[in-house]
């Protein structure tokens, strides 16, 4: 209950500088979101890029999400780059990465539209309890009836 976000960020940065990939991702998220510290999106993105360079599934997902939505004045939307990062996360069996790759395939965002490729990814994520994947499957089934 005595949380000190700045001390937490400092600790994450110490670990990240030592090569701890999950701490790189944590630094990125804390800095981009401004979780208890002033936001520093550019520095956060740099930490996420370092995690991606080490093939972190979570890092791929997080940076992919930022590229998918963009950050006003900081990072342009890039659906193609986002899809590639979601694909990398999905290849590592990252549940949210599976969902986002499937959603991009379903909508044709950053890649060629392919419902056939999307459905198995939705099912895999849904089997793990991913609520939005279950909802997408229900929607697709309703459309096919």
Tab-separated table of N, CA and C in Angstrom:
chain	number	residue	atom	x	y	z
A	1	UNK	N	0.796	-1.202	0.000
A	1	UNK	CA	0.000	0.000	0.000
A	1	UNK	C	0.839	1.267	0.000
A	2	UNK	N	2.118	1.130	0.160
A	2	UNK	CA	3.043	2.257	0.114
A	2	UNK	C	3.720	2.269	-1.257
A	3	UNK	N	2.921	2.373	-2.308
A	3	UNK	CA	3.441	2.300	-3.669
A	3	UNK	C	4.130	3.610	-4.045
A	4	UNK	N	5.298	3.475	-4.628
A	4	UNK	CA	6.060	4.617	-5.121
A	4	UNK	C	6.342	4.363	-6.600
A	5	UNK	N	5.490	4.886	-7.489
A	5	UNK	CA	5.651	4.588	-8.926
A	5	UNK	C	7.014	4.975	-9.490
A	6	UNK	N	7.566	6.076	-9.060
A	6	UNK	CA	8.873	6.488	-9.583
A	6	UNK	C	9.965	5.526	-9.161
A	7	UNK	N	9.908	5.051	-7.913
A	7	UNK	CA	10.889	4.057	-7.455
A	7	UNK	C	10.690	2.751	-8.217
A	8	UNK	N	9.444	2.382	-8.481
A	8	UNK	CA	9.167	1.175	-9.258
A	8	UNK	C	9.731	1.277	-10.664
A	9	UNK	N	9.538	2.429	-11.299
A	9	UNK	CA	10.077	2.631	-12.648
A	9	UNK	C	11.598	2.559	-12.617
A	10	UNK	N	12.206	3.174	-11.614
A	10	UNK	CA	13.678	3.109	-11.510
A	10	UNK	C	14.145	1.654	-11.408
A	11	UNK	N	13.430	0.861	-10.616
A	11	UNK	CA	13.800	-0.556	-10.462
A	11	UNK	C	13.634	-1.307	-11.782
A	12	UNK	N	12.518	-1.074	-12.473
A	12	UNK	CA	12.327	-1.690	-13.786
A	12	UNK	C	13.460	-1.310	-14.735
A	13	UNK	N	13.852	-0.021	-14.714
A	13	UNK	CA	14.911	0.430	-15.619
A	13	UNK	C	16.251	-0.223	-15.287
A	14	UNK	N	16.539	-0.401	-14.016
A	14	UNK	CA	17.784	-1.085	-13.628
A	14	UNK	C	17.785	-2.497	-14.211
A	15	UNK	N	16.678	-3.204	-14.024
A	15	UNK	CA	16.580	-4.567	-14.545
A	15	UNK	C	16.599	-4.596	-16.072
A	16	UNK	N	15.907	-3.636	-16.689
A	16	UNK	CA	15.861	-3.576	-18.159
A	16	UNK	C	17.255	-3.347	-18.731
A	17	UNK	N	18.024	-2.466	-18.109
A	17	UNK	CA	19.378	-2.181	-18.585
A	17	UNK	C	20.291	-3.403	-18.439
A	18	UNK	N	19.902	-4.332	-17.555
A	18	UNK	CA	20.657	-5.579	-17.379
A	18	UNK	C	20.171	-6.656	-18.349
A	19	UNK	N	19.192	-6.311	-19.204
A	19	UNK	CA	18.731	-7.251	-20.219
A	19	UNK	C	17.462	-8.010	-19.884
A	20	UNK	N	16.800	-7.664	-18.783
A	20	UNK	CA	15.562	-8.340	-18.399
A	20	UNK	C	14.422	-7.854	-19.298
A	21	UNK	N	13.969	-8.729	-20.190
A	21	UNK	CA	13.017	-8.347	-21.238
A	21	UNK	C	11.667	-7.905	-20.663
A	22	UNK	N	11.150	-8.617	-19.681
A	22	UNK	CA	9.857	-8.221	-19.106
A	22	UNK	C	9.927	-6.838	-18.472
A	23	UNK	N	11.082	-6.485	-17.925
A	23	UNK	CA	11.246	-5.144	-17.364
A	23	UNK	C	11.293	-4.086	-18.455
A	24	UNK	N	11.834	-4.438	-19.628
A	24	UNK	CA	11.809	-3.514	-20.761
A	24	UNK	C	10.366	-3.204	-21.151
A	25	UNK	N	9.559	-4.257	-21.210
A	25	UNK	CA	8.144	-4.082	-21.540
A	25	UNK	C	7.454	-3.242	-20.466
A	26	UNK	N	7.735	-3.546	-19.208
A	26	UNK	CA	7.124	-2.791	-18.114
A	26	UNK	C	7.494	-1.315	-18.190
A	27	UNK	N	8.769	-1.014	-18.450
A	27	UNK	CA	9.193	0.383	-18.612
A	27	UNK	C	8.402	1.043	-19.730
A	28	UNK	N	8.293	0.346	-20.840
A	28	UNK	CA	7.567	0.895	-21.977
A	28	UNK	C	6.132	1.230	-21.643
A	29	UNK	N	5.450	0.306	-20.994
A	29	UNK	CA	4.039	0.516	-20.657
A	29	UNK	C	3.883	1.660	-19.665
A	30	UNK	N	4.697	1.641	-18.610
A	30	UNK	CA	4.611	2.684	-17.576
A	30	UNK	C	4.842	4.060	-18.186
A	31	UNK	N	5.839	4.168	-19.049
A	31	UNK	CA	6.178	5.462	-19.629
A	31	UNK	C	5.150	5.920	-20.661
A	32	UNK	N	4.675	5.018	-21.492
A	32	UNK	CA	3.684	5.399	-22.502
A	32	UNK	C	2.369	5.788	-21.823
A	33	UNK	N	1.958	5.003	-20.853
A	33	UNK	CA	0.678	5.249	-20.180
A	33	UNK	C	0.766	6.330	-19.102
A	34	UNK	N	1.981	6.638	-18.666
A	34	UNK	CA	2.131	7.606	-17.584
A	34	UNK	C	1.531	7.078	-16.292
A	35	UNK	N	1.841	5.831	-15.986
A	35	UNK	CA	1.276	5.170	-14.806
A	35	UNK	C	2.021	5.610	-13.537
A	36	UNK	N	1.539	6.679	-12.928
A	36	UNK	CA	2.145	7.192	-11.708
A	36	UNK	C	3.373	8.059	-11.946
A	37	UNK	N	3.753	8.206	-13.191
A	37	UNK	CA	4.884	9.061	-13.562
A	37	UNK	C	4.440	9.897	-14.760
A	38	UNK	N	5.127	11.011	-15.010
A	38	UNK	CA	4.765	11.795	-16.198
A	38	UNK	C	4.964	10.949	-17.461
A	39	UNK	N	4.011	10.982	-18.392
A	39	UNK	CA	4.174	10.204	-19.620
A	39	UNK	C	5.405	10.643	-20.404
A	40	UNK	N	6.090	9.674	-20.951
A	40	UNK	CA	7.220	9.917	-21.846
A	40	UNK	C	7.105	8.862	-22.938
A	41	UNK	N	6.189	9.125	-23.872
A	41	UNK	CA	5.853	8.130	-24.892
A	41	UNK	C	7.074	7.707	-25.695
A	42	UNK	N	7.918	8.658	-26.081
A	42	UNK	CA	9.069	8.321	-26.918
A	42	UNK	C	10.008	7.367	-26.194
A	43	UNK	N	10.299	7.647	-24.947
A	43	UNK	CA	11.176	6.760	-24.170
A	43	UNK	C	10.515	5.397	-23.974
A	44	UNK	N	9.201	5.399	-23.747
A	44	UNK	CA	8.474	4.138	-23.601
A	44	UNK	C	8.529	3.300	-24.867
A	45	UNK	N	8.361	3.956	-26.011
A	45	UNK	CA	8.433	3.260	-27.294
A	45	UNK	C	9.824	2.660	-27.493
A	46	UNK	N	10.847	3.396	-27.096
A	46	UNK	CA	12.215	2.880	-27.237
A	46	UNK	C	12.411	1.606	-26.419
A	47	UNK	N	11.863	1.577	-25.201
A	47	UNK	CA	11.961	0.359	-24.392
A	47	UNK	C	11.202	-0.790	-25.048
A	48	UNK	N	10.035	-0.510	-25.592
A	48	UNK	CA	9.275	-1.563	-26.261
A	48	UNK	C	10.027	-2.076	-27.493
A	49	UNK	N	10.669	-1.175	-28.225
A	49	UNK	CA	11.454	-1.590	-29.394
A	49	UNK	C	12.610	-2.494	-28.979
A	50	UNK	N	13.227	-2.199	-27.845
A	50	UNK	CA	14.312	-3.063	-27.351
A	50	UNK	C	13.766	-4.449	-27.014
A	51	UNK	N	12.601	-4.499	-26.386
A	51	UNK	CA	11.991	-5.782	-26.052
A	51	UNK	C	11.643	-6.557	-27.326
A	52	UNK	N	11.127	-5.854	-28.324
A	52	UNK	CA	10.801	-6.490	-29.613
A	52	UNK	C	12.073	-7.040	-30.266
A	53	UNK	N	13.165	-6.298	-30.175
A	53	UNK	CA	14.420	-6.755	-30.776
A	53	UNK	C	14.913	-8.041	-30.111
A	54	UNK	N	14.434	-8.309	-28.897
A	54	UNK	CA	14.767	-9.546	-28.194
A	54	UNK	C	13.649	-10.578	-28.350
A	55	UNK	N	12.735	-10.307	-29.263
A	55	UNK	CA	11.630	-11.200	-29.632
A	55	UNK	C	10.650	-11.460	-28.489
A	56	UNK	N	10.391	-10.454	-27.687
A	56	UNK	CA	9.408	-10.559	-26.612
A	56	UNK	C	7.997	-10.561	-27.202
A	57	UNK	N	7.236	-11.608	-26.911
A	57	UNK	CA	5.851	-11.678	-27.401
A	57	UNK	C	5.026	-10.522	-26.845
A	58	UNK	N	5.178	-10.236	-25.559
A	58	UNK	CA	4.422	-9.135	-24.954
A	58	UNK	C	4.858	-7.804	-25.540
A	59	UNK	N	6.163	-7.649	-25.768
A	59	UNK	CA	6.664	-6.430	-26.389
A	59	UNK	C	6.104	-6.244	-27.791
A	60	UNK	N	6.040	-7.332	-28.564
A	60	UNK	CA	5.456	-7.270	-29.913
A	60	UNK	C	3.997	-6.846	-29.836
A	61	UNK	N	3.259	-7.439	-28.912
A	61	UNK	CA	1.847	-7.102	-28.764
A	61	UNK	C	1.674	-5.632	-28.369
A	62	UNK	N	2.420	-5.174	-27.373
A	62	UNK	CA	2.279	-3.801	-26.876
A	62	UNK	C	2.652	-2.776	-27.950
A	63	UNK	N	3.781	-2.977	-28.617
A	63	UNK	CA	4.190	-2.030	-29.655
A	63	UNK	C	3.239	-2.124	-30.849
A	64	UNK	N	2.773	-3.325	-31.148
A	64	UNK	CA	1.789	-3.491	-32.213
A	64	UNK	C	0.521	-2.705	-31.932
A	65	UNK	N	0.076	-2.742	-30.692
A	65	UNK	CA	-1.122	-1.995	-30.299
A	65	UNK	C	-0.918	-0.496	-30.483
A	66	UNK	N	0.251	-0.012	-30.104
A	66	UNK	CA	0.545	1.414	-30.284
A	66	UNK	C	0.573	1.790	-31.760
A	67	UNK	N	1.164	0.940	-32.585
A	67	UNK	CA	1.202	1.212	-34.017
A	67	UNK	C	-0.183	1.098	-34.646
A	68	UNK	N	-1.008	0.246	-34.107
A	68	UNK	CA	-2.369	0.057	-34.625
A	68	UNK	C	-3.218	1.302	-34.393
A	69	UNK	N	-3.065	1.901	-33.211
A	69	UNK	CA	-3.881	3.066	-32.853
A	69	UNK	C	-3.168	4.390	-33.071
A	70	UNK	N	-1.833	4.374	-33.022
A	70	UNK	CA	-1.068	5.606	-33.110
A	70	UNK	C	-1.134	6.398	-31.811
A	71	UNK	N	-0.241	7.352	-31.687
A	71	UNK	CA	-0.237	8.284	-30.553
A	71	UNK	C	-0.114	9.671	-31.157
A	72	UNK	N	-1.111	10.507	-30.929
A	72	UNK	CA	-1.129	11.847	-31.515
A	72	UNK	C	0.184	12.582	-31.290
A	73	UNK	N	0.784	13.018	-32.397
A	73	UNK	CA	1.996	13.812	-32.327
A	73	UNK	C	3.252	13.040	-31.991
A	74	UNK	N	3.139	11.729	-31.767
A	74	UNK	CA	4.303	10.942	-31.362
A	74	UNK	C	4.548	9.769	-32.304
A	75	UNK	N	3.479	9.042	-32.629
A	75	UNK	CA	3.624	7.820	-33.409
A	75	UNK	C	2.463	7.707	-34.390
A	76	UNK	N	2.800	7.630	-35.673
A	76	UNK	CA	1.775	7.498	-36.706
A	76	UNK	C	1.190	6.088	-36.682
A	77	UNK	N	-0.096	5.993	-37.009
A	77	UNK	CA	-0.715	4.683	-37.188
A	77	UNK	C	-0.005	3.972	-38.327
A	78	UNK	N	0.246	2.688	-38.133
A	78	UNK	CA	0.871	1.875	-39.177
A	78	UNK	C	0.302	0.465	-39.066
A	79	UNK	N	-0.866	0.232	-39.678
A	79	UNK	CA	-1.516	-1.074	-39.558
A	79	UNK	C	-0.673	-2.233	-40.090
A	80	UNK	N	0.142	-1.984	-41.102
A	80	UNK	CA	0.973	-3.060	-41.654
A	80	UNK	C	2.033	-3.485	-40.652
A	81	UNK	N	2.715	-2.520	-40.051
A	81	UNK	CA	3.717	-2.834	-39.027
A	81	UNK	C	3.056	-3.448	-37.805
A	82	UNK	N	1.868	-2.957	-37.442
A	82	UNK	CA	1.139	-3.511	-36.306
A	82	UNK	C	0.812	-4.979	-36.563
A	83	UNK	N	0.296	-5.281	-37.762
A	83	UNK	CA	-0.043	-6.668	-38.085
A	83	UNK	C	1.181	-7.567	-37.969
A	84	UNK	N	2.314	-7.105	-38.470
A	84	UNK	CA	3.535	-7.904	-38.411
A	84	UNK	C	3.913	-8.207	-36.955
A	85	UNK	N	3.767	-7.224	-36.075
A	85	UNK	CA	4.077	-7.451	-34.660
A	85	UNK	C	3.057	-8.379	-34.011
A	86	UNK	N	1.791	-8.229	-34.358
A	86	UNK	CA	0.778	-9.159	-33.835
A	86	UNK	C	1.076	-10.577	-34.306
A	87	UNK	N	1.513	-10.714	-35.572
A	87	UNK	CA	1.858	-12.034	-36.107
A	87	UNK	C	3.010	-12.639	-35.312
A	88	UNK	N	4.020	-11.827	-35.020
A	88	UNK	CA	5.168	-12.321	-34.240
A	88	UNK	C	4.743	-12.762	-32.851
A	89	UNK	N	3.848	-12.006	-32.230
A	89	UNK	CA	3.343	-12.390	-30.904
A	89	UNK	C	2.526	-13.672	-31.001
A	90	UNK	N	1.675	-13.770	-32.015
A	90	UNK	CA	0.830	-14.954	-32.198
A	90	UNK	C	1.681	-16.195	-32.449
A	91	UNK	N	2.757	-16.046	-33.191
A	91	UNK	CA	3.647	-17.181	-33.449
A	91	UNK	C	4.257	-17.722	-32.162
A	92	UNK	N	4.291	-16.878	-31.126
A	92	UNK	CA	4.794	-17.302	-29.819
A	92	UNK	C	3.644	-17.711	-28.900
A	93	UNK	N	2.462	-17.856	-29.482
A	93	UNK	CA	1.281	-18.327	-28.761
A	93	UNK	C	0.749	-17.312	-27.742
A	94	UNK	N	0.959	-16.032	-27.997
A	94	UNK	CA	0.468	-14.961	-27.134
A	94	UNK	C	-1.026	-14.784	-27.405
A	95	UNK	N	-1.850	-14.972	-26.409
A	95	UNK	CA	-3.304	-15.000	-26.598
A	95	UNK	C	-3.844	-13.717	-27.213
A	96	UNK	N	-3.499	-12.568	-26.664
A	96	UNK	CA	-3.994	-11.306	-27.218
A	96	UNK	C	-3.398	-11.052	-28.603
A	97	UNK	N	-2.183	-11.527	-28.836
A	97	UNK	CA	-1.582	-11.431	-30.164
A	97	UNK	C	-2.362	-12.259	-31.180
A	98	UNK	N	-2.817	-13.449	-30.766
A	98	UNK	CA	-3.661	-14.282	-31.628
A	98	UNK	C	-4.936	-13.530	-32.003
A	99	UNK	N	-5.553	-12.926	-30.991
A	99	UNK	CA	-6.794	-12.184	-31.233
A	99	UNK	C	-6.571	-11.021	-32.199
A	100	UNK	N	-5.531	-10.222	-31.949
A	100	UNK	CA	-5.309	-9.044	-32.792
A	100	UNK	C	-4.908	-9.436	-34.212
A	101	UNK	N	-4.135	-10.492	-34.364
A	101	UNK	CA	-3.807	-10.952	-35.701
A	101	UNK	C	-5.082	-11.384	-36.421
A	102	UNK	N	-5.931	-12.131	-35.723
A	102	UNK	CA	-7.195	-12.588	-36.304
A	102	UNK	C	-8.088	-11.409	-36.662
A	103	UNK	N	-8.163	-10.425	-35.784
A	103	UNK	CA	-9.014	-9.267	-36.036
A	103	UNK	C	-8.520	-8.492	-37.269
A	104	UNK	N	-7.200	-8.341	-37.395
A	104	UNK	CA	-6.642	-7.674	-38.583
A	104	UNK	C	-6.971	-8.465	-39.847
A	105	UNK	N	-6.851	-9.776	-39.774
A	105	UNK	CA	-7.182	-10.620	-40.925
A	105	UNK	C	-8.667	-10.504	-41.274
A	106	UNK	N	-9.501	-10.484	-40.278
A	106	UNK	CA	-10.943	-10.387	-40.494
A	106	UNK	C	-11.311	-9.072	-41.167
A	107	UNK	N	-10.684	-7.988	-40.733
A	107	UNK	CA	-11.012	-6.653	-41.238
A	107	UNK	C	-10.149	-6.223	-42.426
A	108	UNK	N	-9.069	-6.967	-42.701
A	108	UNK	CA	-8.152	-6.546	-43.753
A	108	UNK	C	-7.345	-5.323	-43.356
A	109	UNK	N	-7.016	-5.221	-42.088
A	109	UNK	CA	-6.227	-4.094	-41.560
A	109	UNK	C	-4.748	-4.463	-41.544
A	110	UNK	N	-3.955	-3.832	-42.387
A	110	UNK	CA	-2.519	-4.073	-42.402
A	110	UNK	C	-2.128	-5.352	-43.121
A	111	UNK	N	-3.103	-6.054	-43.657
A	111	UNK	CA	-2.872	-7.305	-44.369
A	111	UNK	C	-4.061	-7.585	-45.262
A	112	UNK	N	-3.901	-8.570	-46.102
A	112	UNK	CA	-5.014	-8.966	-46.958
A	112	UNK	C	-6.095	-9.638	-46.106
A	113	UNK	N	-7.346	-9.297	-46.370
A	113	UNK	CA	-8.452	-9.874	-45.610
A	113	UNK	C	-8.523	-11.382	-45.852
A	114	UNK	N	-8.700	-12.133	-44.742
A	114	UNK	CA	-8.813	-13.582	-44.846
A	114	UNK	C	-9.572	-14.120	-43.643
A	115	UNK	N	-10.876	-14.276	-43.805
A	115	UNK	CA	-11.697	-14.824	-42.732
A	115	UNK	C	-11.240	-16.247	-42.414
A	116	UNK	N	-10.880	-16.991	-43.439
A	116	UNK	CA	-10.441	-18.372	-43.249
A	116	UNK	C	-9.205	-18.496	-42.374
A	117	UNK	N	-8.295	-17.561	-42.477
A	117	UNK	CA	-7.107	-17.570	-41.614
A	117	UNK	C	-7.424	-17.026	-40.225
A	118	UNK	N	-8.419	-16.134	-40.134
A	118	UNK	CA	-8.753	-15.506	-38.855
A	118	UNK	C	-9.458	-16.464	-37.902
A	119	UNK	N	-10.393	-17.252	-38.411
A	119	UNK	CA	-11.246	-18.077	-37.551
A	119	UNK	C	-10.450	-19.014	-36.636
A	120	UNK	N	-9.464	-19.770	-37.143
A	120	UNK	CA	-8.726	-20.650	-36.224
A	120	UNK	C	-7.986	-19.887	-35.123
A	121	UNK	N	-7.528	-18.672	-35.450
A	121	UNK	CA	-6.847	-17.860	-34.432
A	121	UNK	C	-7.833	-17.401	-33.357
A	122	UNK	N	-9.034	-16.982	-33.785
A	122	UNK	CA	-10.075	-16.628	-32.816
A	122	UNK	C	-10.397	-17.819	-31.920
A	123	UNK	N	-10.542	-18.998	-32.512
A	123	UNK	CA	-10.866	-20.192	-31.732
A	123	UNK	C	-9.775	-20.502	-30.708
A	124	UNK	N	-8.529	-20.401	-31.128
A	124	UNK	CA	-7.422	-20.699	-30.217
A	124	UNK	C	-7.433	-19.736	-29.027
A	125	UNK	N	-7.631	-18.455	-29.306
A	125	UNK	CA	-7.679	-17.468	-28.219
A	125	UNK	C	-8.922	-17.684	-27.357
A	126	UNK	N	-10.055	-18.009	-27.994
A	126	UNK	CA	-11.305	-18.227	-27.257
A	126	UNK	C	-11.190	-19.418	-26.307
A	127	UNK	N	-10.507	-20.454	-26.740
A	127	UNK	CA	-10.319	-21.628	-25.886
A	127	UNK	C	-9.560	-21.291	-24.614
A	128	UNK	N	-8.812	-20.218	-24.640
A	128	UNK	CA	-8.064	-19.767	-23.456
A	128	UNK	C	-8.851	-18.763	-22.634
A	129	UNK	N	-10.096	-18.531	-23.032
A	129	UNK	CA	-10.939	-17.626	-22.270
A	129	UNK	C	-10.946	-16.198	-22.752
A	130	UNK	N	-10.359	-15.911	-23.906
A	130	UNK	CA	-10.338	-14.542	-24.422
A	130	UNK	C	-11.752	-14.139	-24.831
A	131	UNK	N	-12.360	-13.237	-24.075
A	131	UNK	CA	-13.768	-12.869	-24.249
A	131	UNK	C	-14.078	-12.293	-25.621
A	132	UNK	N	-13.231	-11.415	-26.114
A	132	UNK	CA	-13.506	-10.784	-27.405
A	132	UNK	C	-13.430	-11.809	-28.542
A	133	UNK	N	-12.551	-12.790	-28.398
A	133	UNK	CA	-12.483	-13.846	-29.407
A	133	UNK	C	-13.774	-14.654	-29.421
A	134	UNK	N	-14.284	-14.974	-28.244
A	134	UNK	CA	-15.556	-15.706	-28.172
A	134	UNK	C	-16.665	-14.891	-28.815
A	135	UNK	N	-16.659	-13.578	-28.576
A	135	UNK	CA	-17.679	-12.712	-29.154
A	135	UNK	C	-17.566	-12.681	-30.680
A	136	UNK	N	-16.362	-12.585	-31.202
A	136	UNK	CA	-16.172	-12.571	-32.656
A	136	UNK	C	-16.673	-13.872	-33.285
A	137	UNK	N	-16.406	-14.990	-32.631
A	137	UNK	CA	-16.874	-16.275	-33.146
A	137	UNK	C	-18.402	-16.305	-33.171
A	138	UNK	N	-19.031	-15.825	-32.098
A	138	UNK	CA	-20.496	-15.771	-32.067
A	138	UNK	C	-21.038	-14.906	-33.206
A	139	UNK	N	-20.391	-13.759	-33.431
A	139	UNK	CA	-20.821	-12.862	-34.508
A	139	UNK	C	-20.681	-13.523	-35.874
A	140	UNK	N	-19.556	-14.207	-36.090
A	140	UNK	CA	-19.334	-14.866	-37.366
A	140	UNK	C	-20.341	-15.998	-37.581
A	141	UNK	N	-20.621	-16.734	-36.534
A	141	UNK	CA	-21.606	-17.818	-36.637
A	141	UNK	C	-22.998	-17.273	-36.919
A	142	UNK	N	-23.345	-16.161	-36.286
A	142	UNK	CA	-24.665	-15.554	-36.510
A	142	UNK	C	-24.805	-15.090	-37.960
A	143	UNK	N	-23.728	-14.564	-38.524
A	143	UNK	CA	-23.771	-14.104	-39.925
A	143	UNK	C	-23.907	-15.276	-40.897
A	144	UNK	N	-23.358	-16.431	-40.515
A	144	UNK	CA	-23.391	-17.565	-41.441
A	144	UNK	C	-24.732	-18.299	-41.429
A	145	UNK	N	-25.596	-18.002	-40.469
A	145	UNK	CA	-26.909	-18.666	-40.382
A	145	UNK	C	-27.973	-17.880	-41.096
